[in-house]
Short mmCIF file of C-alpha atoms in Angstrom, two decimals:
data_model
loop_
_atom_site.label_atom_id
_atom_site.label_comp_id
_atom_site.label_asym_id
_atom_site.label_seq_id
_atom_site.Cartn_x
_atom_site.Cartn_y
_atom_site.Cartn_z
CA MET A 1040 124.81 77.22 -93.46
CA GLU A 1041 121.95 77.88 -91.08
CA ILE A 1042 118.59 76.22 -91.51
CA GLU A 1043 115.67 78.51 -90.81
CA SER A 1044 112.37 77.40 -89.39
CA GLN A 1045 109.75 76.62 -91.98
CA SER A 1046 106.98 77.81 -89.66
CA SER A 1047 107.39 81.49 -90.56
CA ALA A 1048 105.47 82.85 -93.54
CA PRO A 1049 107.39 82.36 -96.81
CA ILE A 1050 108.28 85.39 -98.90
CA LEU A 1051 107.04 83.53 -101.99
CA ASP A 1052 104.51 80.73 -102.25
CA LEU A 1053 103.48 78.94 -105.45
CA GLN A 1054 100.10 77.25 -105.07
CA ASN A 1055 99.02 74.70 -107.71
CA VAL A 1056 100.57 76.77 -110.51
CA ARG A 1057 99.99 75.48 -114.01
CA LYS A 1058 101.23 76.81 -117.35
CA VAL A 1059 100.23 75.54 -120.78
CA PHE A 1060 101.83 76.71 -124.03
CA LYS A 1061 99.71 76.66 -127.17
CA TYR A 1062 102.29 76.87 -129.94
CA ASP A 1063 100.20 76.01 -132.98
CA ILE A 1064 96.59 75.21 -133.70
CA LEU A 1065 97.73 72.02 -135.44
CA LYS A 1066 99.96 70.89 -132.55
CA PRO A 1067 98.89 69.62 -129.14
CA LYS A 1068 99.13 71.87 -126.11
CA GLN A 1069 102.25 71.53 -124.00
CA THR A 1070 101.91 71.69 -120.22
CA VAL A 1071 105.27 72.98 -119.01
CA ILE A 1072 104.35 73.60 -115.36
CA LYS A 1073 102.08 70.99 -113.75
CA ASN A 1074 100.28 72.00 -110.55
CA LEU A 1075 103.47 73.25 -108.93
CA SER A 1076 103.25 73.99 -105.21
CA CYS A 1077 106.34 75.05 -103.30
CA ALA A 1078 107.38 77.81 -100.92
CA PHE A 1079 110.52 79.92 -100.63
CA PRO A 1080 111.15 80.79 -96.97
CA THR A 1081 111.86 84.37 -95.98
CA GLY A 1082 115.49 85.29 -95.35
CA THR A 1083 116.93 82.09 -96.79
CA CYS A 1084 118.55 80.91 -100.00
CA THR A 1085 116.56 78.25 -101.84
CA GLY A 1086 117.93 76.34 -104.81
CA LEU A 1087 115.68 75.79 -107.83
CA LEU A 1088 117.18 72.84 -109.68
CA GLY A 1089 116.43 70.65 -112.65
CA HIS A 1090 117.66 69.50 -116.05
CA ASN A 1091 117.46 71.76 -119.11
CA GLY A 1092 113.79 72.04 -120.00
CA ALA A 1093 112.59 71.11 -116.51
CA GLY A 1094 110.58 74.33 -116.19
CA LYS A 1095 112.90 76.51 -114.12
CA THR A 1096 112.96 79.46 -116.52
CA THR A 1097 109.22 79.31 -117.06
CA THR A 1098 108.72 79.32 -113.28
CA ILE A 1099 110.91 82.41 -112.98
CA ARG A 1100 108.99 84.17 -115.76
CA LEU A 1101 105.75 83.41 -113.97
CA ILE A 1102 107.10 84.88 -110.75
CA LEU A 1103 108.30 88.01 -112.57
CA GLY A 1104 104.96 88.45 -114.30
CA LEU A 1105 106.41 87.94 -117.78
CA LEU A 1106 103.98 85.04 -118.15
CA LYS A 1107 100.55 84.49 -116.63
CA PRO A 1108 99.70 81.15 -115.05
CA ASP A 1109 96.77 79.24 -116.52
CA ALA A 1110 95.83 78.05 -113.04
CA GLY A 1111 96.95 78.49 -109.46
CA SER A 1112 98.30 81.44 -107.50
CA ILE A 1113 101.65 83.07 -106.83
CA ILE A 1114 101.72 84.70 -103.40
CA PHE A 1115 104.37 87.29 -102.54
CA GLU A 1116 104.63 88.44 -98.91
CA GLY A 1117 101.14 87.16 -98.19
CA LYS A 1118 99.42 88.77 -101.19
CA LYS A 1119 98.78 87.69 -104.75
CA ILE A 1120 101.77 88.94 -106.69
CA GLY A 1121 101.18 92.10 -108.68
CA THR A 1122 102.91 95.04 -110.32
CA GLU A 1123 103.81 96.68 -107.01
CA ALA A 1124 105.81 93.60 -105.99
CA LYS A 1125 108.24 93.99 -108.90
CA ALA A 1126 110.07 96.83 -107.15
CA ALA A 1127 110.85 94.39 -104.32
CA ILE A 1128 112.34 91.73 -106.62
CA GLY A 1129 115.78 91.65 -108.22
CA TYR A 1130 116.56 89.39 -111.16
CA MET A 1131 119.83 88.34 -112.75
CA PRO A 1132 119.18 86.28 -115.93
CA GLU A 1133 121.51 83.60 -117.22
CA ILE A 1134 122.10 85.53 -120.45
CA ASN A 1135 122.92 89.22 -120.18
CA LYS A 1136 120.17 91.38 -121.66
CA LEU A 1137 121.63 94.80 -121.02
CA PRO A 1138 121.30 97.68 -123.53
CA GLY A 1139 124.62 97.77 -125.37
CA GLY A 1140 124.35 101.49 -126.20
CA LEU A 1141 124.18 102.64 -122.56
CA THR A 1142 127.09 103.04 -120.17
CA VAL A 1143 127.45 101.13 -116.90
CA GLU A 1144 126.44 104.24 -114.96
CA GLU A 1145 123.45 104.95 -117.22
CA VAL A 1146 122.12 101.39 -116.84
CA LEU A 1147 122.21 101.57 -113.04
CA ASN A 1148 120.75 105.10 -112.94
CA HIS A 1149 117.88 104.06 -115.18
CA HIS A 1150 117.21 100.94 -113.14
CA LEU A 1151 116.98 102.96 -109.93
CA SER A 1152 114.65 105.46 -111.57
CA VAL A 1153 112.27 102.62 -112.50
CA PHE A 1154 112.60 100.44 -109.39
CA MET A 1155 112.91 103.17 -106.80
CA PRO A 1156 112.43 102.28 -103.13
CA GLU A 1157 111.72 105.09 -100.71
CA GLN A 1158 115.35 105.53 -99.65
CA PHE A 1159 116.34 106.43 -103.22
CA LYS A 1160 113.76 109.14 -103.90
CA ASN A 1161 116.52 111.67 -103.31
CA SER A 1162 118.83 112.21 -106.31
CA VAL A 1163 121.90 112.45 -104.09
CA ALA A 1164 121.08 109.08 -102.51
CA ARG A 1165 120.68 107.53 -105.96
CA LYS A 1166 124.02 108.92 -107.12
CA ASP A 1167 125.76 107.58 -104.02
CA ALA A 1168 124.10 104.16 -104.48
CA VAL A 1169 125.30 103.94 -108.08
CA THR A 1170 128.86 104.88 -107.11
CA LYS A 1171 128.97 102.36 -104.26
CA LYS A 1172 127.56 99.57 -106.40
CA ILE A 1173 130.04 100.25 -109.21
CA GLU A 1174 132.85 100.12 -106.66
CA GLU A 1175 131.47 96.88 -105.22
CA VAL A 1176 131.66 95.13 -108.60
CA GLN A 1177 135.07 96.71 -109.29
CA LEU A 1178 134.07 98.64 -112.41
CA SER A 1179 134.97 102.17 -111.31
CA LYS A 1180 137.37 102.56 -114.24
CA HIS A 1181 134.66 101.45 -116.65
CA ARG A 1182 131.63 103.36 -115.35
CA GLY A 1183 131.53 105.49 -118.50
CA LYS A 1184 132.06 102.59 -120.90
CA LYS A 1185 129.15 101.32 -122.99
CA ILE A 1186 127.83 97.86 -122.15
CA GLY A 1187 128.49 96.67 -125.70
CA LYS A 1188 132.21 97.34 -125.22
CA LEU A 1189 132.53 95.30 -122.02
CA SER A 1190 133.84 91.75 -121.77
CA LYS A 1191 131.33 89.04 -120.87
CA GLY A 1192 132.71 88.87 -117.33
CA MET A 1193 132.36 92.63 -116.85
CA ALA A 1194 128.82 92.50 -118.23
CA ARG A 1195 127.96 89.80 -115.66
CA ARG A 1196 129.17 92.15 -112.95
CA VAL A 1197 126.85 94.86 -114.29
CA ALA A 1198 123.98 92.35 -114.33
CA TRP A 1199 124.63 91.62 -110.65
CA ALA A 1200 124.79 95.33 -109.86
CA GLN A 1201 121.50 95.95 -111.66
CA ALA A 1202 119.78 93.08 -109.86
CA THR A 1203 120.81 94.25 -106.40
CA ILE A 1204 121.20 98.05 -106.51
CA HIS A 1205 117.58 98.74 -105.50
CA GLN A 1206 117.99 96.52 -102.43
CA PRO A 1207 115.32 93.92 -103.31
CA ARG A 1208 113.72 91.76 -100.67
CA LEU A 1209 113.70 88.80 -103.08
CA LEU A 1210 116.65 88.14 -105.37
CA ILE A 1211 116.34 85.63 -108.23
CA LEU A 1212 119.64 84.44 -109.70
CA ASP A 1213 119.78 82.30 -112.85
CA GLU A 1214 123.26 80.76 -113.29
CA PRO A 1215 124.93 83.85 -111.78
CA SER A 1216 128.47 82.52 -112.38
CA SER A 1217 127.95 81.95 -116.10
CA GLY A 1218 130.81 83.46 -118.11
CA LEU A 1219 132.97 84.28 -115.09
CA ASP A 1220 136.59 83.25 -114.60
CA PRO A 1221 137.63 81.52 -111.32
CA LEU A 1222 138.24 84.86 -109.57
CA GLY A 1223 134.90 86.18 -110.74
CA ARG A 1224 133.14 83.03 -109.54
CA SER A 1225 134.71 83.40 -106.11
CA GLU A 1226 133.65 87.04 -105.93
CA MET A 1227 130.12 86.13 -107.02
CA LEU A 1228 129.85 83.59 -104.20
CA ASN A 1229 130.98 86.24 -101.74
CA TRP A 1230 128.44 88.77 -103.06
CA ILE A 1231 125.62 86.25 -102.77
CA SER A 1232 126.74 85.34 -99.25
CA GLU A 1233 126.71 89.00 -98.23
CA GLU A 1234 123.19 89.46 -99.62
CA LYS A 1235 122.10 86.44 -97.62
CA LYS A 1236 123.66 87.86 -94.44
CA ARG A 1237 121.69 91.07 -95.00
CA GLY A 1238 118.51 89.02 -94.86
CA THR A 1239 117.69 89.05 -98.58
CA SER A 1240 115.59 86.08 -99.66
CA ILE A 1241 117.30 84.35 -102.59
CA ILE A 1242 116.23 81.89 -105.27
CA LEU A 1243 119.29 80.34 -106.89
CA CYS A 1244 119.02 78.46 -110.20
CA THR A 1245 122.24 76.68 -111.07
CA HIS A 1246 123.73 73.41 -112.30
CA GLU A 1247 126.76 73.95 -110.03
CA LEU A 1248 125.97 71.81 -107.00
CA THR A 1249 128.90 73.23 -105.04
CA GLN A 1250 127.03 76.54 -105.00
CA ILE A 1251 123.90 74.78 -103.76
CA SER A 1252 125.80 73.06 -100.93
CA PHE A 1253 127.64 76.25 -99.98
CA LEU A 1254 124.80 78.77 -100.20
CA CYS A 1255 121.42 77.10 -99.96
CA ASP A 1256 119.30 76.29 -96.93
CA HIS A 1257 116.66 74.46 -98.99
CA PHE A 1258 116.13 73.24 -102.54
CA HIS A 1259 113.37 72.22 -104.96
CA LEU A 1260 114.08 69.95 -107.94
CA LEU A 1261 111.85 70.07 -111.02
CA LYS A 1262 111.39 67.50 -113.76
CA ARG A 1263 109.12 68.13 -116.74
CA GLY A 1264 107.36 70.91 -114.87
CA GLU A 1265 106.69 68.93 -111.69
CA LEU A 1266 108.25 69.03 -108.24
CA VAL A 1267 109.95 65.64 -107.93
CA MET A 1268 112.43 66.19 -105.08
CA THR A 1269 112.67 68.75 -102.29
CA SER A 1270 114.31 69.30 -98.91
CA MET A 1271 111.11 70.82 -97.48
CA PRO A 1272 108.53 68.46 -95.92
CA ASP A 1273 105.54 70.74 -96.61
CA ALA A 1274 106.40 70.95 -100.30
CA ALA A 1275 106.87 67.18 -100.54
CA LYS A 1276 103.49 66.63 -98.90
CA SER A 1277 101.75 69.05 -101.29
CA ALA A 1278 103.41 67.45 -104.33
CA GLY A 1279 102.11 64.00 -103.46
CA PRO A 1280 103.63 60.51 -103.23
CA GLY A 1281 105.69 60.96 -106.41
CA CYS A 1282 107.88 63.61 -104.78
CA ILE A 1283 110.99 62.54 -102.88
CA LEU A 1284 111.80 64.26 -99.58
CA TYR A 1285 115.58 64.57 -99.59
CA ASP A 1286 117.27 64.30 -96.20
CA TRP A 1287 119.00 67.68 -96.18
CA GLN A 1288 120.96 66.71 -93.11
CA GLN A 1289 124.32 67.83 -91.88
CA LYS A 1290 127.10 65.66 -93.22
CA TYR A 1291 130.83 65.52 -92.57
CA ALA A 1292 133.82 65.14 -94.86
CA VAL A 1293 137.28 63.89 -93.90
CA HIS A 1294 140.02 64.70 -96.42
CA VAL A 1295 142.83 62.20 -95.91
CA SER A 1296 146.23 61.45 -97.47
CA GLY A 1297 147.96 58.08 -97.42
CA LEU A 1298 144.79 56.01 -97.45
CA ASP A 1299 145.43 52.41 -98.50
CA LYS A 1300 142.63 50.82 -100.51
CA ASN A 1301 142.26 47.99 -97.99
CA LEU A 1302 142.51 50.18 -94.90
CA VAL A 1303 138.84 51.17 -94.89
CA ASP A 1304 137.70 47.55 -94.78
CA LYS A 1305 140.30 46.72 -92.13
CA ILE A 1306 139.32 49.56 -89.80
CA SER A 1307 135.63 48.91 -90.30
CA THR A 1308 136.01 45.21 -89.46
CA GLU A 1309 138.50 45.41 -86.60
CA ARG A 1310 137.04 48.49 -84.91
CA ARG A 1311 133.44 47.69 -85.78
CA LEU A 1312 132.91 51.12 -87.29
CA THR A 1313 130.26 51.98 -89.84
CA LYS A 1314 131.87 52.38 -93.24
CA PRO A 1315 132.01 55.86 -94.81
CA ALA A 1316 128.79 56.71 -96.62
CA ARG A 1317 130.81 58.14 -99.50
CA ILE A 1318 134.40 57.71 -100.67
CA LYS A 1319 135.84 59.89 -103.42
CA GLU A 1320 139.43 59.64 -104.57
CA THR A 1321 141.03 62.95 -105.55
CA GLY A 1322 144.52 62.25 -106.89
CA MET A 1323 146.92 61.62 -103.98
CA SER A 1324 144.18 62.00 -101.38
CA ALA A 1325 140.65 60.86 -100.71
CA VAL A 1326 137.49 62.31 -99.20
CA LEU A 1327 135.47 60.16 -96.84
CA GLY A 1328 131.88 61.23 -96.27
CA PHE A 1329 129.94 60.53 -93.05
CA ASP A 1330 126.38 61.17 -91.94
CA SER A 1331 127.13 61.67 -88.25
CA TYR A 1332 129.73 63.62 -86.31
CA GLU A 1333 130.42 60.73 -83.92
CA THR A 1334 131.23 58.30 -86.75
CA ALA A 1335 133.40 60.87 -88.53
CA SER A 1336 135.35 61.63 -85.34
CA ALA A 1337 135.95 57.96 -84.65
CA TRP A 1338 137.30 57.46 -88.16
CA VAL A 1339 139.63 60.46 -87.79
CA ARG A 1340 141.17 58.88 -84.68
CA GLU A 1341 141.59 55.48 -86.33
CA LEU A 1342 143.01 56.92 -89.56
CA MET A 1343 145.60 58.93 -87.62
CA SER A 1344 146.54 55.83 -85.60
CA ALA A 1345 147.04 53.98 -88.88
CA GLY A 1346 149.52 56.64 -90.06
CA CYS A 1347 147.25 58.60 -92.39
CA MET A 1348 147.44 62.38 -92.59
CA ILE A 1349 144.17 64.26 -92.03
CA LEU A 1350 144.16 67.23 -94.39
CA LYS A 1351 140.75 68.64 -93.53
CA PHE A 1352 137.69 67.86 -91.43
CA SER A 1353 134.64 69.85 -92.47
CA GLU A 1354 130.90 69.93 -91.98
CA GLU A 1355 128.77 70.20 -95.09
CA PHE A 1356 125.23 70.18 -96.36
CA VAL A 1357 125.69 68.04 -99.41
CA LEU A 1358 123.51 67.42 -102.44
CA THR A 1359 125.85 65.43 -104.63
CA GLU A 1360 125.85 65.06 -108.39
CA GLU A 1361 125.56 61.33 -107.77
CA ASP A 1362 122.28 61.91 -105.89
CA ILE A 1363 120.86 63.82 -108.86
CA ALA A 1364 122.29 61.45 -111.49
CA ASN A 1365 120.96 58.39 -109.67
CA PHE A 1366 117.55 59.99 -109.36
CA TYR A 1367 117.27 60.74 -113.08
CA ARG A 1368 118.75 57.35 -113.95
CA ASN A 1369 116.16 55.57 -111.81
CA GLU A 1370 113.37 57.68 -113.27
CA ALA A 1371 114.41 57.16 -116.89
#
């Protein structure tokens, strides 16, 4: 994972965005987005996190123009977002909303005809793009099959193809791995990684924190329509003192076998080493987490001297479920 500079202009910038729903004249108004200010840096993957009902979907609908904000501005590539920006945005919703009566090929052809960048003005180029995208998602044998006849996993592949076939500059993914088997999840991670390598700016909404750690350079966490935690200093400053700036620092994990429960205390005391910041037992092995390379390296040497087997030593950018759970628990 490579952290980009925040000094460059963001591809998307939400400035004091507010959304109020007026459900019934007899019921009070419900403010679902409260003066939300946060940026999504160009060429990076930014996680948009939060519990169910936190405001993530409403935020996405505001970005896509499906809803209008009651206050504030949404800036895309330096300009207030408008109809022309939609051709530069790809969207994969959590729930497939594809027309069941159309075939895979027809869905992608229609999408290109609506969201048509300059390179696809030519019909031959469009045909080639559809063929390549169908091959990418491994649906060549099903290109003539109607969407309604596909399995949920196949339909998710079509949803990915539709979101990316017009080569958007901003890609919004809402639980992209929903409904996929383990192989499909692995392929989805690879597809997202390839889009990121091509320089596509990505907003990733997911409850799967492994995806956040693996793919994201930044993240914003919403709670009841407010930004309450972020890895970006500018966003934390804009949100005010109630927003936590999460230290999105590089961390290190040592996977070890043969770790005695008392060995950590012994090594820490005798060698005067800082204890692991995190310890997680995983069956016959354990994972020790460290916040610095020097400390992690020193522990590797001592663990090997004590007869432990080092299974893996990896660098990670970690936002753990415990971090999120503790935050909500403390805020309850």
